[in-house]
Coordinates of C-alpha atoms and ligand atoms in Angstrom, one line a residue:
X1 CA 4.9 -9.3 15.8
X2 CA 4.0 -7.6 12.5
X3 CA 5.5 -3.5 12.9
X4 CA 2.8 -1.8 11.9
X5 CA 2.9 2.1 10.7
X6 CA 1.3 3.9 13.1
X7 CA 4.1 2.0 15.7
X8 CA 6.9 4.1 17.3
X9 CA 9.5 2.5 15.4
X10 CA 8.4 3.6 11.9
X11 CA 7.1 7.0 13.1
X12 CA 10.9 7.7 14.5
X13 CA 12.1 7.5 11.3
X14 CA 13.4 10.8 10.1
X15 CA 12.2 12.0 6.6
X16 CA 15.0 14.0 4.5
X17 CA 13.0 14.8 1.5
X18 CA 15.0 14.3 -2.2
X19 CA 12.5 16.6 -4.3
X20 CA 11.9 13.8 -6.7
X21 CA 8.8 15.0 -8.9
X22 CA 5.3 13.3 -9.1
X23 CA 5.2 11.2 -12.7
X24 CA 2.0 10.1 -14.4
X25 CA 2.2 6.2 -14.3
X26 CA 0.2 6.0 -17.5
X27 CA 3.1 8.1 -19.1
X28 CA 5.8 5.4 -18.1
X29 CA 3.8 2.5 -20.2
X30 CA 2.0 1.4 -16.5
X31 CA -1.4 0.0 -16.5
X32 CA -4.0 2.2 -14.3
X33 CA -7.2 1.3 -13.2
X34 CA -8.3 4.3 -11.2
X35 CA -9.7 6.9 -14.2
X36 CA -8.7 9.6 -11.6
X37 CA -5.2 11.5 -13.1
X38 CA -4.2 12.7 -9.8
X39 CA -4.1 9.1 -8.5
X40 CA -2.2 7.8 -11.4
X41 CA 0.9 9.8 -9.9
X42 CA 3.5 8.6 -8.0
X43 CA 7.5 10.2 -7.0
X44 CA 10.0 9.6 -10.3
X45 CA 12.1 6.9 -7.9
X46 CA 9.2 4.9 -7.1
X47 CA 7.8 5.3 -11.3
X48 CA 11.2 3.9 -12.2
X49 CA 11.0 0.9 -10.1
X50 CA 7.5 0.0 -11.3
X51 CA 8.6 0.0 -15.0
X52 CA 11.4 -2.4 -13.9
X53 CA 8.8 -4.4 -12.0
X54 CA 6.5 -4.3 -15.2
X55 CA 9.0 -5.5 -17.2
X56 CA 10.6 -8.5 -15.1
X57 CA 7.2 -10.1 -15.2
X58 CA 6.8 -13.6 -17.3
X59 CA 4.8 -12.3 -21.0
X60 CA 1.0 -11.6 -20.9
X61 CA 1.1 -10.5 -17.1
X62 CA 1.5 -7.3 -16.3
X63 CA 1.3 -5.1 -12.9
X64 CA -2.0 -2.9 -12.4
X65 CA -1.8 0.1 -10.4
X66 CA -5.3 0.9 -8.7
X67 CA -4.4 4.3 -6.5
X68 CA -0.8 6.0 -6.2
X69 CA -0.8 9.4 -4.7
X70 CA -4.0 10.1 -2.1
X71 CA -4.5 13.4 -0.8
X72 CA -4.5 14.1 2.8
X73 CA -8.0 14.7 3.0
X74 CA -8.4 11.1 1.1
X75 CA -6.6 9.7 3.8
X76 CA -8.1 11.1 6.7
X77 CA -11.7 9.8 5.3
X78 CA -10.3 6.9 5.0
X79 CA -9.1 6.7 8.8
X80 CA -12.1 8.0 10.1
X81 CA -14.4 5.6 8.2
X82 CA -12.6 2.6 9.2
X83 CA -11.8 3.9 12.6
X84 CA -15.5 4.2 13.1
X85 CA -16.4 0.8 11.9
X86 CA -13.9 -0.7 14.4
X87 CA -15.3 1.4 17.2
X88 CA -18.5 -0.1 16.3
X89 CA -17.2 -3.5 16.1
X90 CA -14.7 -3.7 19.4
X91 CA -16.6 -1.2 21.4
X92 CA -14.2 -2.0 24.5
X93 CA -10.7 -0.8 22.8
X94 CA -9.8 2.5 24.2
X95 CA -8.3 5.3 21.9
X96 CA -4.5 3.9 21.5
X97 CA -5.6 0.5 20.8
X98 CA -8.2 1.5 18.4
X99 CA -5.4 3.9 16.3
X100 CA -3.0 0.9 16.2
X101 CA -5.8 -1.7 14.8
X102 CA -6.6 1.0 12.4
X103 CA -2.9 1.1 11.1
X104 CA -3.1 -2.3 10.0
X105 CA -5.6 -1.3 6.8
X106 CA -5.1 2.6 6.9
X107 CA -2.1 4.5 8.0
X108 CA -2.1 7.5 10.5
X109 CA -1.5 10.6 8.2
X110 CA 1.6 11.9 9.6
X111 CA 3.3 8.8 8.0
X112 CA 0.7 8.1 5.2
X113 CA 2.9 6.4 2.3
X114 CA 0.6 7.4 -0.4
X115 CA 0.0 11.1 1.0
X116 CA 4.1 11.0 0.1
X117 CA 3.7 9.6 -3.6
X118 CA 5.8 6.9 -2.7
X119 CA 3.0 4.0 -2.4
X120 CA 0.9 1.9 -4.5
X121 CA -2.0 -0.4 -4.6
X122 CA -1.4 -2.6 -7.0
X123 CA -2.4 -6.1 -8.6
X124 CA -1.7 -8.1 -11.6
X125 CA -3.8 -8.2 -14.7
X126 CA -3.7 -10.7 -18.0
X127 CA -2.7 -9.4 -21.3
X128 CA -6.7 -8.5 -21.7
X129 CA -6.6 -6.6 -18.5
X130 CA -8.1 -8.7 -16.0
X131 CA -7.1 -8.9 -12.9
X132 CA -5.3 -12.6 -11.5
X133 CA -6.6 -14.0 -8.3
X134 CA -5.2 -13.0 -5.1
X135 CA -7.3 -14.4 -2.3
X136 CA -9.3 -11.3 -1.6
X137 CA -10.5 -8.1 -3.2
X138 CA -8.0 -5.4 -3.5
X139 CA -8.7 -3.1 -0.5
X140 CA -10.4 -6.0 1.5
X141 CA -10.3 -4.9 5.3
X142 CA -9.1 -7.7 7.7
X143 CA -12.9 -8.3 9.1
X144 CA -13.9 -8.4 5.2
X145 CA -11.4 -10.7 4.7
X146 CA -11.4 -12.8 7.6
X147 CA -7.2 -11.9 7.9
X148 CA -6.7 -13.0 4.1
X149 CA -5.7 -9.8 3.0
X150 CA -2.5 -10.1 5.3
X151 CA 0.4 -10.8 2.6
X152 CA 1.5 -14.4 4.6
X153 CA -2.3 -15.3 5.0
X154 CA -3.1 -18.8 4.1
X155 CA -5.0 -18.6 0.6
X156 CA -5.3 -21.3 -2.3
X157 CA -2.3 -21.9 -4.4
X158 CA -4.0 -19.9 -7.6
X159 CA -3.2 -17.4 -4.9
X160 CA -0.2 -17.9 -3.5
X161 CA 1.2 -18.2 -7.1
X162 CA 0.5 -15.0 -8.3
X163 CA 1.2 -13.0 -4.9
X164 CA 4.5 -14.8 -5.3
X165 CA 5.0 -13.4 -8.6
X166 CA 3.8 -9.9 -7.5
X167 CA 6.2 -10.0 -4.6
X168 CA 9.3 -11.2 -6.7
X169 CA 8.8 -8.6 -9.4
X170 CA 8.5 -5.7 -7.0
X171 CA 10.9 -6.9 -4.4
X172 CA 13.0 -7.6 -6.7
X173 CA 12.7 -3.8 -8.1
X174 CA 13.4 -2.5 -4.6
X175 CA 9.5 -2.2 -3.3
X176 CA 9.0 -3.0 0.4
X177 CA 5.4 -4.7 0.6
X178 CA 3.3 -3.3 3.9
X179 CA 2.5 -7.0 5.7
X180 CA -1.4 -7.0 6.5
X181 CA -2.2 -5.7 2.9
X182 CA -0.8 -7.5 -0.2
X183 CA -1.9 -4.9 -2.6
X184 CA 0.3 -2.2 -0.8
X185 CA 4.0 -1.5 -1.8
X186 CA 6.2 1.2 -1.3
X187 CA 9.6 2.9 -1.9
X188 CA 11.3 5.9 -0.1
X189 CA 8.6 6.4 3.1
X190 CA 9.3 5.5 6.3
X191 CA 8.0 2.2 6.2
X192 CA 10.4 1.2 3.7
X193 CA 12.9 3.1 5.4
X194 CA 12.1 0.8 8.6
X195 CA 12.2 -2.8 6.4
X196 CA 15.4 -2.0 4.4
X197 CA 17.5 -0.6 7.4
X198 CA 17.9 2.6 5.7
X199 CA 18.5 5.7 8.4
X200 CA 15.9 7.9 6.9
X201 CA 13.0 8.1 4.6
X202 CA 13.3 10.0 1.5
X203 CA 9.9 10.9 0.7
X204 CA 7.4 13.1 2.5
X205 CA 4.0 14.0 1.9
X206 CA 3.5 16.2 -1.2
X207 CA 0.4 17.8 -2.9
X208 CA -0.7 16.7 -6.4
Ligands
LIG1 C1 -6.3 2.2 2.7 C2 -5.8 1.1 1.7 N1 -5.9 0.8 0.7 C3 -4.4 2.0 1.9 O1 -3.8 2.4 1.2 N2 -3.8 1.2 3.2 C4 -2.2 1.9 3.6 C5 -1.6 1.2 5.0 C6 -2.4 3.1 3.5 O2 -3.0 4.1 4.1 O3 -1.4 3.9 3.3

């Protein structure tokens, strides 16, 4: 069973913030789809790894970052909205079940990787900035995508090839994927520590 961001094994991981500054990805040569300046920021250690991943892609293919840093307020808003949707769809679930189910798609605030500047929602684009096909829209929920948002879901050949290209570049640079979302990759947060076996996370919540 996939370990989720709300699971005790992840929540229990200690955080010792190394104080890395926030960096604007647009100043690092990374293509960013999100016009909001704050959302283009990530911790310096993540920015370095994204630059390495971008450079590792074949000619004519680039990373396209849709969202990096997210405020605590924005994280809470996504969580509240999605939990409301789930409650309407699955009225028999109790609060603990809803919390876990919601964390397939959006992190609880206390472990939220985007709020730590430690995660990006990212896809691939061609030389003209056109997004490559990944099998679902970026940010499609499990319900909207019939589960195809999960990295390992059954998708067509083109989407599988592009997901593998994304994973090769980002994984090779030291990022980890959240398995329920092909587009969510992180470095330094608790889920990264859980996945890599590090004894602590190095990025905790940070203000823009
Ligand atoms: C809501 C989605 N774009 C997202 O960012 N999900 C991850 C798991 C998160 O909330 O950190």
